[in-house]
Amino acid sequence: MPGPHQVSRRALLAGTAGLAATTAAVTLPGLTGSAAAAVPAPAIDSTADWDARPPGGGIDVLPDSPVKIIVHHSVSENVTDYSRAQAHAHAHWVQDLHMDDNGWVDTGYHFVISRGGYITEGRHGSLDVLTAGSGHVIGAHTSGQNYDALGICNEGAYHDGATPPEAQWEALVSLCAYACQQYNIAPFEIYGHLDFGSTLCPGIYHDMLPQLRAEVEAAVS
């Protein structure tokens, strides 16, 4: 895992690729410099890729894009299986928990990142909307914030001193940077779940938010 104030290898690569890209730059509020370079889309397995259950009802999509990102952890086992198969199994676990135990229409998070660094689409429609860079699928991840916040969950439990694997951290940086570009979100608008409620979520990831914001800004600026 990258140390404090250290830009990850993936963030550096994303920034380098952006500088060389010929696509139009996107202006982001709160960044140093006049515009952000193009950030490449990270690999994301869609709900079809991991064979998600169909939603239990309608999925609502707003015309306005989210204005912030909220980071979570799933409080699942800190497995050492870093495979894509485990990422898909965890995505199923989250969806089953949210639909069967919580009674929600679908996975509450928009995206879920495995400990092996694989990104899976959570709530149906989230990937298409992110790719389009317009609109917002209403999730169910943070009370009072679901209408204007993108919810990203990290596999594992990080409230008892555990630290995230480097692959998961780098995937989080890449996904946040791409989302900031697509939705014109400033990196300082990245928060943890506990910023909006009484919870331990996202554990150590909350302490790492300054580093996350800095690496995301380095990737997009």
Short mmCIF file of C-alpha atoms in Angstrom, two decimals:
data_model
loop_
_atom_site.label_atom_id
_atom_site.label_comp_id
_atom_site.label_asym_id
_atom_site.label_seq_id
_atom_site.Cartn_x
_atom_site.Cartn_y
_atom_site.Cartn_z
CA MET A 1 0.00 0.00 0.00
CA PRO A 2 1.38 3.44 -0.82
CA GLY A 3 2.53 5.48 2.14
CA PRO A 4 1.24 8.91 3.18
CA HIS A 5 1.76 11.67 0.63
CA GLN A 6 3.07 9.13 -1.91
CA VAL A 7 1.40 9.07 -5.31
CA SER A 8 0.64 5.48 -6.34
CA ARG A 9 2.06 3.91 -9.47
CA ARG A 10 -1.43 3.65 -10.99
CA ALA A 11 -2.17 7.32 -10.26
CA LEU A 12 1.06 8.34 -11.93
CA LEU A 13 0.32 6.18 -14.96
CA ALA A 14 -3.17 7.62 -15.21
CA GLY A 15 -1.82 11.15 -15.11
CA THR A 16 0.81 10.37 -17.75
CA ALA A 17 -1.73 8.77 -20.04
CA GLY A 18 -3.99 11.76 -19.60
CA LEU A 19 -1.31 14.23 -20.60
CA ALA A 20 -0.70 12.29 -23.81
CA ALA A 21 -4.36 11.92 -24.69
CA THR A 22 -5.93 14.00 -27.43
CA THR A 23 -9.42 14.08 -25.98
CA ALA A 24 -10.79 17.37 -24.70
CA ALA A 25 -9.88 18.36 -21.16
CA VAL A 26 -12.58 18.69 -18.50
CA THR A 27 -12.47 21.57 -16.03
CA LEU A 28 -12.86 20.48 -12.41
CA PRO A 29 -13.57 22.89 -9.57
CA GLY A 30 -11.06 23.03 -6.74
CA LEU A 31 -8.10 21.70 -8.71
CA THR A 32 -4.77 23.44 -9.20
CA GLY A 33 -4.33 24.37 -12.84
CA SER A 34 -6.98 25.33 -15.36
CA ALA A 35 -8.21 21.90 -16.41
CA ALA A 36 -7.92 18.19 -15.84
CA ALA A 37 -6.32 15.81 -18.29
CA ALA A 38 -8.29 12.84 -19.59
CA VAL A 39 -8.35 9.94 -17.12
CA PRO A 40 -8.68 6.46 -18.67
CA ALA A 41 -11.66 4.37 -17.64
CA PRO A 42 -10.70 1.58 -15.23
CA ALA A 43 -11.77 -1.98 -15.97
CA ILE A 44 -15.20 -2.56 -14.41
CA ASP A 45 -17.11 -5.85 -14.45
CA SER A 46 -20.78 -5.10 -15.16
CA THR A 47 -23.72 -6.71 -13.39
CA ALA A 48 -24.00 -8.98 -16.44
CA ASP A 49 -20.33 -9.98 -16.11
CA TRP A 50 -20.81 -11.27 -12.57
CA ASP A 51 -24.33 -12.59 -13.24
CA ALA A 52 -26.14 -10.36 -10.76
CA ARG A 53 -29.71 -11.02 -9.78
CA PRO A 54 -32.22 -8.74 -11.53
CA PRO A 55 -33.42 -5.81 -9.41
CA GLY A 56 -36.44 -6.40 -7.24
CA GLY A 57 -38.10 -3.27 -8.61
CA GLY A 58 -37.48 -0.15 -10.63
CA ILE A 59 -34.09 1.60 -10.61
CA ASP A 60 -34.48 5.38 -10.46
CA VAL A 61 -32.12 7.60 -12.45
CA LEU A 62 -31.90 11.35 -11.88
CA PRO A 63 -30.92 13.79 -14.65
CA ASP A 64 -28.38 15.57 -12.44
CA SER A 65 -24.97 14.00 -11.80
CA PRO A 66 -23.64 13.25 -8.28
CA VAL A 67 -21.67 16.00 -6.58
CA LYS A 68 -19.66 13.90 -4.15
CA ILE A 69 -18.18 10.42 -3.61
CA ILE A 70 -18.66 8.44 -0.39
CA VAL A 71 -16.27 5.59 0.46
CA HIS A 72 -17.43 2.48 2.38
CA HIS A 73 -16.18 -0.93 3.46
CA SER A 74 -18.34 -4.06 3.38
CA VAL A 75 -17.22 -5.46 6.78
CA SER A 76 -16.77 -8.84 5.12
CA GLU A 77 -13.87 -11.21 5.78
CA ASN A 78 -10.41 -9.92 4.86
CA VAL A 79 -9.80 -12.76 2.45
CA THR A 80 -6.47 -13.56 0.82
CA ASP A 81 -8.17 -14.79 -2.35
CA TYR A 82 -7.52 -11.90 -4.74
CA SER A 83 -9.06 -13.52 -7.81
CA ARG A 84 -11.80 -12.18 -10.10
CA ALA A 85 -13.93 -15.15 -9.03
CA GLN A 86 -13.73 -13.96 -5.42
CA ALA A 87 -14.64 -10.42 -6.53
CA HIS A 88 -17.76 -11.79 -8.20
CA ALA A 89 -18.59 -13.96 -5.18
CA HIS A 90 -18.29 -10.92 -2.92
CA ALA A 91 -20.51 -8.87 -5.26
CA HIS A 92 -23.16 -11.60 -4.92
CA TRP A 93 -22.74 -11.59 -1.13
CA VAL A 94 -23.31 -7.83 -0.98
CA GLN A 95 -26.33 -7.97 -3.30
CA ASP A 96 -27.92 -10.84 -1.37
CA LEU A 97 -27.37 -9.01 1.92
CA HIS A 98 -28.92 -5.80 0.64
CA MET A 99 -31.88 -7.43 -1.13
CA ASP A 100 -32.70 -10.30 1.24
CA ASP A 101 -31.72 -8.87 4.64
CA ASN A 102 -32.20 -5.12 4.09
CA GLY A 103 -35.16 -5.44 1.74
CA TRP A 104 -33.65 -3.09 -0.84
CA VAL A 105 -34.37 -3.24 -4.54
CA ASP A 106 -30.74 -4.00 -5.44
CA THR A 107 -27.17 -3.53 -4.22
CA GLY A 108 -26.99 -0.23 -2.36
CA TYR A 109 -23.54 0.76 -3.61
CA HIS A 110 -22.83 1.89 -7.15
CA PHE A 111 -19.50 0.08 -7.32
CA VAL A 112 -17.67 -2.50 -5.22
CA ILE A 113 -13.88 -3.03 -5.20
CA SER A 114 -12.47 -6.42 -4.20
CA ARG A 115 -9.35 -6.92 -2.14
CA GLY A 116 -7.69 -8.08 -5.35
CA GLY A 117 -8.44 -4.75 -7.04
CA TYR A 118 -11.31 -5.91 -9.29
CA ILE A 119 -14.10 -3.37 -9.66
CA THR A 120 -17.66 -4.64 -10.01
CA GLU A 121 -20.78 -2.67 -10.83
CA GLY A 122 -23.17 -2.68 -7.87
CA ARG A 123 -26.58 -1.18 -8.52
CA HIS A 124 -27.83 -1.89 -12.03
CA GLY A 125 -27.33 0.98 -14.47
CA SER A 126 -24.45 2.58 -12.56
CA LEU A 127 -21.80 1.68 -15.14
CA ASP A 128 -23.77 3.01 -18.12
CA VAL A 129 -24.45 6.29 -16.35
CA LEU A 130 -20.82 6.66 -15.25
CA THR A 131 -19.61 5.99 -18.79
CA ALA A 132 -22.04 8.58 -20.16
CA GLY A 133 -20.90 11.10 -17.56
CA SER A 134 -24.41 12.38 -16.99
CA GLY A 135 -27.20 11.47 -14.60
CA HIS A 136 -27.25 9.59 -11.31
CA VAL A 137 -28.61 6.21 -10.31
CA ILE A 138 -30.16 6.61 -6.86
CA GLY A 139 -28.37 4.22 -4.53
CA ALA A 140 -28.94 3.11 -0.94
CA HIS A 141 -25.63 3.50 0.87
CA THR A 142 -25.68 6.64 3.03
CA SER A 143 -28.75 8.07 4.73
CA GLY A 144 -29.53 11.58 3.47
CA GLN A 145 -26.93 11.44 0.69
CA ASN A 146 -28.25 8.91 -1.82
CA TYR A 147 -29.70 11.49 -4.18
CA ASP A 148 -26.40 13.26 -4.84
CA ALA A 149 -23.53 10.93 -3.84
CA LEU A 150 -21.76 8.08 -5.62
CA GLY A 151 -21.22 5.15 -3.24
CA ILE A 152 -18.06 3.04 -3.58
CA CYS A 153 -17.56 0.03 -1.29
CA ASN A 154 -14.31 -1.79 -0.56
CA GLU A 155 -14.36 -5.49 0.26
CA GLY A 156 -13.16 -6.23 3.77
CA ALA A 157 -13.26 -4.89 7.33
CA TYR A 158 -10.93 -1.99 8.13
CA HIS A 159 -12.15 -0.72 11.51
CA ASP A 160 -9.79 -2.87 13.63
CA GLY A 161 -6.41 -1.79 12.30
CA ALA A 162 -6.34 -3.80 9.07
CA THR A 163 -4.94 -1.99 6.05
CA PRO A 164 -6.20 -2.37 2.49
CA PRO A 165 -4.15 -4.32 -0.06
CA GLU A 166 -2.27 -2.17 -2.58
CA ALA A 167 -4.35 -3.48 -5.50
CA GLN A 168 -7.57 -2.38 -3.80
CA TRP A 169 -6.14 1.02 -2.98
CA GLU A 170 -4.95 1.63 -6.53
CA ALA A 171 -8.32 0.55 -7.95
CA LEU A 172 -10.05 2.99 -5.59
CA VAL A 173 -7.80 5.83 -6.73
CA SER A 174 -8.43 4.98 -10.39
CA LEU A 175 -12.21 4.71 -9.97
CA CYS A 176 -12.46 7.92 -7.96
CA ALA A 177 -10.31 9.80 -10.49
CA TYR A 178 -12.44 8.58 -13.39
CA ALA A 179 -15.67 9.43 -11.55
CA CYS A 180 -14.36 12.90 -10.71
CA GLN A 181 -13.61 13.46 -14.38
CA GLN A 182 -16.89 12.06 -15.67
CA TYR A 183 -19.08 13.92 -13.19
CA ASN A 184 -16.96 17.04 -12.71
CA ILE A 185 -16.51 16.29 -9.01
CA ALA A 186 -13.68 18.02 -7.16
CA PRO A 187 -11.38 15.58 -5.31
CA PHE A 188 -12.02 17.40 -2.02
CA GLU A 189 -15.62 16.16 -2.33
CA ILE A 190 -14.54 12.59 -1.49
CA TYR A 191 -15.81 11.54 1.94
CA GLY A 192 -16.21 8.53 4.20
CA HIS A 193 -19.52 7.10 5.38
CA LEU A 194 -18.92 8.25 8.95
CA ASP A 195 -18.87 11.88 7.78
CA PHE A 196 -22.63 11.60 7.42
CA GLY A 197 -23.71 9.28 10.23
CA SER A 198 -22.89 7.33 13.36
CA THR A 199 -20.84 4.43 12.00
CA LEU A 200 -17.31 3.02 11.96
CA CYS A 201 -17.44 2.74 8.16
CA PRO A 202 -15.10 2.92 6.27
CA GLY A 203 -12.58 2.27 9.05
CA ILE A 204 -8.96 3.14 8.23
CA TYR A 205 -10.06 4.35 4.81
CA HIS A 206 -11.43 7.43 6.56
CA ASP A 207 -8.00 8.22 8.00
CA MET A 208 -6.59 7.82 4.49
CA LEU A 209 -9.00 10.28 2.85
CA PRO A 210 -6.41 13.11 2.67
CA GLN A 211 -4.05 10.76 0.81
CA LEU A 212 -6.89 9.55 -1.43
CA ARG A 213 -7.89 13.09 -2.34
CA ALA A 214 -4.26 14.00 -3.07
CA GLU A 215 -3.68 10.99 -5.32
CA VAL A 216 -6.97 11.54 -7.16
CA GLU A 217 -6.08 15.19 -7.74
CA ALA A 218 -2.66 14.12 -9.05
CA ALA A 219 -4.36 11.73 -11.46
CA VAL A 220 -6.82 14.23 -12.87
CA SER A 221 -4.73 17.44 -12.89
#
